[in-house]
Amino acid sequence: MPKISTRGQHMPESPIRKLAPMADAAAQRGTKIYYLNIGQPDIESPAAALDAVKRSDLRVLEYSPSAGFATYRKGLASYYQGIGLDVEASDVIVTTGGSEALSFAMGSMLDPGDEVIIPEPYYANYFGFAQALGAKVVSVPSSIESGFALPPIAELEARITPRTKAVLVCNPGNPTGYVYHRDELEALRDMALKHDLFVIADEVYREFVYDGAEAISVLSLAGLEQHAVLIDSVSKRYSMCGARIGCMVSK
């Protein structure tokens, strides 16, 4: 029997997906299940998007451009400009969901043995993406006492080694819901510039902010133009997780 690669043998199973069959089986037995394991919004997908799929008059489903259709990239650029970001269509690459955008971003920055710093708790698949690349996640715990704010910069800097290439943050946070303040992001920016690191920002929950909070994008921070990559998706904003449409945005 052919042997599975060492990398394949060590690829971690998603703990979120691992729990799903157990929950479904319990539900079939009549147990009331509260599904807190997956980020599926409880709002309806836009009718206009669903109608557009139904009305498609395509006769041949051709290959799309590698970076995504120009009309969509222009539309995304217009959206980002509308929230105050200096983004052109040429800065946008469309991906198969936010997960592929994360994989592309990490793969562009990390060689085998390289390290990415991530505040913990974090979206479990970050670990799997790094593992697939032969890279290492260096986690820095945030505290419940601070509401899961960004760990002190001194604690992040203490984890930097010669193999550290990037810092990955999720804002607003998954699974904590914490929204980073501007001073936290500026401190993160200063650290990234000081140590010449990339900053990957998973911002797919941008619209899910409440009580006057503001989700500040890393692309709005002066000086990070050559260091920051924004990860986005239609999954949360439009409750279209099954569409598998994401993007990465960077200068």
Short mmCIF file of C-alpha atoms in Angstrom, two decimals:
data_model
loop_
_atom_site.label_atom_id
_atom_site.label_comp_id
_atom_site.label_asym_id
_atom_site.label_seq_id
_atom_site.Cartn_x
_atom_site.Cartn_y
_atom_site.Cartn_z
CA MET A 1 0.00 0.00 0.00
CA PRO A 2 1.43 3.44 -0.88
CA LYS A 3 2.54 5.50 2.11
CA ILE A 4 0.88 8.78 3.02
CA SER A 5 3.35 11.63 3.31
CA THR A 6 4.60 12.75 6.70
CA ARG A 7 2.89 16.09 6.13
CA GLY A 8 -0.38 14.34 5.31
CA GLN A 9 -0.16 12.20 8.43
CA HIS A 10 0.32 15.24 10.63
CA MET A 11 -2.33 17.48 9.10
CA PRO A 12 -4.70 18.37 11.95
CA GLU A 13 -8.41 17.71 11.66
CA SER A 14 -10.60 20.76 12.05
CA PRO A 15 -12.07 20.56 15.57
CA ILE A 16 -15.09 22.49 14.31
CA ARG A 17 -15.87 19.97 11.58
CA LYS A 18 -14.99 17.07 13.87
CA LEU A 19 -17.80 17.99 16.24
CA ALA A 20 -20.45 18.46 13.55
CA PRO A 21 -21.27 14.74 12.92
CA MET A 22 -21.49 14.16 16.68
CA ALA A 23 -23.92 17.03 17.06
CA ASP A 24 -26.00 15.86 14.10
CA ALA A 25 -26.18 12.34 15.51
CA ALA A 26 -27.31 13.70 18.88
CA ALA A 27 -29.96 15.83 17.17
CA GLN A 28 -31.29 12.75 15.37
CA ARG A 29 -31.67 11.09 18.77
CA GLY A 30 -33.88 13.98 19.85
CA THR A 31 -31.33 15.99 21.81
CA LYS A 32 -31.66 19.77 21.57
CA ILE A 33 -28.40 21.06 20.08
CA TYR A 34 -27.16 24.64 20.17
CA TYR A 35 -24.73 25.00 17.27
CA LEU A 36 -21.96 27.31 18.47
CA ASN A 37 -19.26 25.52 16.50
CA ILE A 38 -19.44 27.19 13.09
CA GLY A 39 -19.66 30.80 11.90
CA GLN A 40 -22.86 30.65 9.88
CA PRO A 41 -24.72 33.99 10.26
CA ASP A 42 -28.40 33.81 11.16
CA ILE A 43 -29.46 36.34 8.52
CA GLU A 44 -30.86 35.57 5.08
CA SER A 45 -28.67 35.72 2.00
CA PRO A 46 -29.53 38.69 -0.26
CA ALA A 47 -32.40 37.85 -2.60
CA ALA A 48 -30.66 39.71 -5.43
CA ALA A 49 -27.67 37.36 -5.22
CA LEU A 50 -29.83 34.23 -5.18
CA ASP A 51 -31.97 35.52 -8.06
CA ALA A 52 -28.86 36.25 -10.13
CA VAL A 53 -27.79 32.62 -9.79
CA LYS A 54 -31.24 31.38 -10.78
CA ARG A 55 -31.40 33.69 -13.82
CA SER A 56 -28.02 32.71 -15.24
CA ASP A 57 -28.17 32.35 -19.03
CA LEU A 58 -24.68 30.83 -19.32
CA ARG A 59 -24.24 28.19 -21.97
CA VAL A 60 -20.59 27.44 -21.19
CA LEU A 61 -18.96 27.85 -17.78
CA GLU A 62 -15.56 29.10 -18.87
CA TYR A 63 -12.37 29.57 -16.90
CA SER A 64 -12.29 32.88 -15.09
CA PRO A 65 -9.22 35.14 -14.95
CA SER A 66 -6.75 33.96 -12.29
CA ALA A 67 -7.19 37.10 -10.20
CA GLY A 68 -10.99 37.14 -10.61
CA PHE A 69 -13.33 38.96 -12.96
CA ALA A 70 -12.37 42.61 -13.48
CA THR A 71 -15.93 43.81 -12.83
CA TYR A 72 -15.99 42.10 -9.43
CA ARG A 73 -12.54 43.35 -8.47
CA LYS A 74 -13.59 46.88 -9.39
CA GLY A 75 -16.73 46.45 -7.31
CA LEU A 76 -14.71 45.30 -4.33
CA ALA A 77 -12.31 48.20 -4.72
CA SER A 78 -15.27 50.58 -4.75
CA TYR A 79 -16.61 48.97 -1.56
CA TYR A 80 -13.26 49.40 0.21
CA GLN A 81 -12.94 52.97 -0.99
CA GLY A 82 -16.40 53.55 0.50
CA ILE A 83 -15.10 52.60 3.94
CA GLY A 84 -12.07 54.85 3.58
CA LEU A 85 -9.40 52.47 2.26
CA ASP A 86 -7.03 53.32 -0.58
CA VAL A 87 -7.67 50.21 -2.68
CA GLU A 88 -7.59 49.79 -6.45
CA ALA A 89 -8.88 46.82 -8.42
CA SER A 90 -5.27 45.79 -9.09
CA ASP A 91 -4.79 45.32 -5.33
CA VAL A 92 -7.51 42.64 -5.15
CA ILE A 93 -7.19 38.92 -5.86
CA VAL A 94 -10.42 36.90 -5.74
CA THR A 95 -10.15 33.48 -4.08
CA THR A 96 -12.21 30.39 -3.37
CA GLY A 97 -13.39 31.60 0.01
CA GLY A 98 -11.49 33.38 2.75
CA SER A 99 -9.71 30.14 3.61
CA GLU A 100 -7.92 30.04 0.27
CA ALA A 101 -7.01 33.71 0.69
CA LEU A 102 -5.44 32.86 4.05
CA SER A 103 -3.57 29.91 2.54
CA PHE A 104 -2.29 32.08 -0.32
CA ALA A 105 -1.19 34.85 2.04
CA MET A 106 0.59 32.52 4.43
CA GLY A 107 2.15 30.58 1.56
CA SER A 108 3.51 33.81 0.09
CA MET A 109 5.23 34.69 3.37
CA LEU A 110 6.24 31.47 5.10
CA ASP A 111 8.85 28.90 4.13
CA PRO A 112 9.08 25.56 5.96
CA GLY A 113 10.31 26.25 9.49
CA ASP A 114 9.20 29.88 9.48
CA GLU A 115 6.94 31.20 12.22
CA VAL A 116 3.74 33.25 12.40
CA ILE A 117 2.62 34.85 15.66
CA ILE A 118 -1.12 34.65 16.42
CA PRO A 119 -2.99 35.94 19.50
CA GLU A 120 -4.91 33.10 21.15
CA PRO A 121 -7.71 31.96 21.12
CA TYR A 122 -7.87 31.94 17.33
CA TYR A 123 -9.77 30.36 14.43
CA ALA A 124 -8.64 26.75 14.54
CA ASN A 125 -7.91 26.45 10.81
CA TYR A 126 -5.06 28.97 11.06
CA PHE A 127 -3.05 26.17 12.64
CA GLY A 128 -3.89 23.77 9.81
CA PHE A 129 -2.94 26.27 7.11
CA ALA A 130 0.46 26.79 8.74
CA GLN A 131 0.94 23.05 9.23
CA ALA A 132 0.30 22.42 5.54
CA LEU A 133 3.15 24.80 4.72
CA GLY A 134 5.57 23.27 7.23
CA ALA A 135 5.42 26.53 9.20
CA LYS A 136 4.96 27.01 12.93
CA VAL A 137 2.23 28.90 14.78
CA VAL A 138 3.53 30.76 17.82
CA SER A 139 0.51 31.56 19.96
CA VAL A 140 0.36 34.38 22.48
CA PRO A 141 -2.54 34.05 24.94
CA SER A 142 -4.94 36.94 25.41
CA SER A 143 -6.83 37.15 28.69
CA ILE A 144 -10.50 36.97 29.52
CA GLU A 145 -9.89 39.67 32.15
CA SER A 146 -9.02 42.16 29.38
CA GLY A 147 -11.93 41.00 27.21
CA PHE A 148 -9.43 39.25 24.90
CA ALA A 149 -7.71 42.48 23.91
CA LEU A 150 -4.48 42.32 21.95
CA PRO A 151 -1.77 40.90 24.26
CA PRO A 152 0.78 43.49 25.37
CA ILE A 153 3.21 44.28 22.58
CA ALA A 154 6.11 43.30 24.85
CA GLU A 155 4.68 39.78 25.04
CA LEU A 156 4.37 39.60 21.25
CA GLU A 157 7.91 40.91 20.76
CA ALA A 158 9.26 38.34 23.22
CA ARG A 159 8.08 35.60 20.81
CA ILE A 160 9.91 37.03 17.79
CA THR A 161 12.81 34.95 16.52
CA PRO A 162 14.91 35.04 13.33
CA ARG A 163 12.30 32.69 11.78
CA THR A 164 9.34 34.99 12.53
CA LYS A 165 7.91 36.33 9.29
CA ALA A 166 4.36 37.46 10.10
CA VAL A 167 1.69 38.28 12.66
CA LEU A 168 -1.89 37.18 12.02
CA VAL A 169 -4.84 38.89 13.71
CA CYS A 170 -8.58 38.50 13.31
CA ASN A 171 -10.53 41.73 13.69
CA PRO A 172 -13.31 41.57 14.81
CA GLY A 173 -12.11 38.49 16.60
CA ASN A 174 -13.21 34.94 15.93
CA PRO A 175 -14.09 33.36 18.35
CA THR A 176 -13.90 36.13 20.96
CA GLY A 177 -15.80 38.93 19.23
CA TYR A 178 -13.23 41.47 20.45
CA VAL A 179 -12.78 44.54 18.25
CA TYR A 180 -9.26 45.97 18.29
CA HIS A 181 -8.91 49.65 19.16
CA ARG A 182 -6.85 51.97 17.00
CA ASP A 183 -4.05 52.28 19.56
CA GLU A 184 -3.70 48.48 19.65
CA LEU A 185 -3.44 48.26 15.86
CA GLU A 186 -0.99 51.15 15.72
CA ALA A 187 1.20 49.43 18.29
CA LEU A 188 1.02 46.25 16.20
CA ARG A 189 1.97 48.27 13.11
CA ASP A 190 4.95 49.81 14.88
CA MET A 191 6.17 46.36 15.94
CA ALA A 192 5.76 45.00 12.40
CA LEU A 193 7.75 47.89 10.94
CA LYS A 194 10.43 47.63 13.63
CA HIS A 195 10.99 43.92 12.94
CA ASP A 196 10.11 43.97 9.22
CA LEU A 197 7.17 41.57 9.57
CA PHE A 198 4.06 40.99 7.49
CA VAL A 199 0.65 41.59 9.07
CA ILE A 200 -2.21 39.35 7.94
CA ALA A 201 -5.60 40.69 9.00
CA ASP A 202 -8.65 38.44 8.79
CA GLU A 203 -11.44 41.02 8.60
CA VAL A 204 -14.38 38.90 7.45
CA TYR A 205 -16.52 39.94 10.44
CA ARG A 206 -16.08 43.67 9.74
CA GLU A 207 -19.82 44.43 9.71
CA PHE A 208 -20.51 42.51 12.92
CA VAL A 209 -19.78 45.36 15.33
CA TYR A 210 -22.19 46.77 17.90
CA ASP A 211 -22.61 49.42 20.61
CA GLY A 212 -20.72 52.07 18.66
CA ALA A 213 -17.58 49.99 18.11
CA GLU A 214 -15.57 50.55 14.92
CA ALA A 215 -13.76 47.82 13.00
CA ILE A 216 -10.52 49.48 11.87
CA SER A 217 -8.76 47.88 8.92
CA VAL A 218 -5.01 47.36 8.90
CA LEU A 219 -5.02 48.89 5.43
CA SER A 220 -5.97 52.22 7.02
CA LEU A 221 -2.73 52.35 9.03
CA ALA A 222 -0.06 54.59 7.54
CA GLY A 223 3.24 52.87 6.84
CA LEU A 224 1.91 49.31 6.45
CA GLU A 225 1.33 49.50 2.70
CA GLN A 226 4.12 47.03 1.91
CA HIS A 227 3.49 44.85 4.97
CA ALA A 228 -0.27 44.26 5.29
CA VAL A 229 -2.61 41.77 3.66
CA LEU A 230 -6.35 42.00 4.24
CA ILE A 231 -8.42 38.80 4.10
CA ASP A 232 -12.12 39.10 3.29
CA SER A 233 -15.11 37.04 2.21
CA VAL A 234 -18.81 37.25 1.32
CA SER A 235 -19.53 34.43 3.77
CA LYS A 236 -20.32 36.53 6.84
CA ARG A 237 -21.29 39.89 5.37
CA TYR A 238 -23.95 38.40 3.08
CA SER A 239 -24.54 35.09 4.87
CA MET A 240 -23.29 33.25 1.78
CA CYS A 241 -20.81 30.79 3.30
CA GLY A 242 -21.56 28.16 0.64
CA ALA A 243 -20.71 30.52 -2.23
CA ARG A 244 -16.99 30.17 -1.43
CA ILE A 245 -16.01 33.65 -2.60
CA GLY A 246 -13.23 35.44 -0.79
CA CYS A 247 -10.39 37.79 -1.57
CA MET A 248 -7.03 39.03 -0.45
CA VAL A 249 -6.15 42.72 -0.69
CA SER A 250 -2.65 44.11 -0.57
CA LYS A 251 -0.46 46.77 -2.08
#
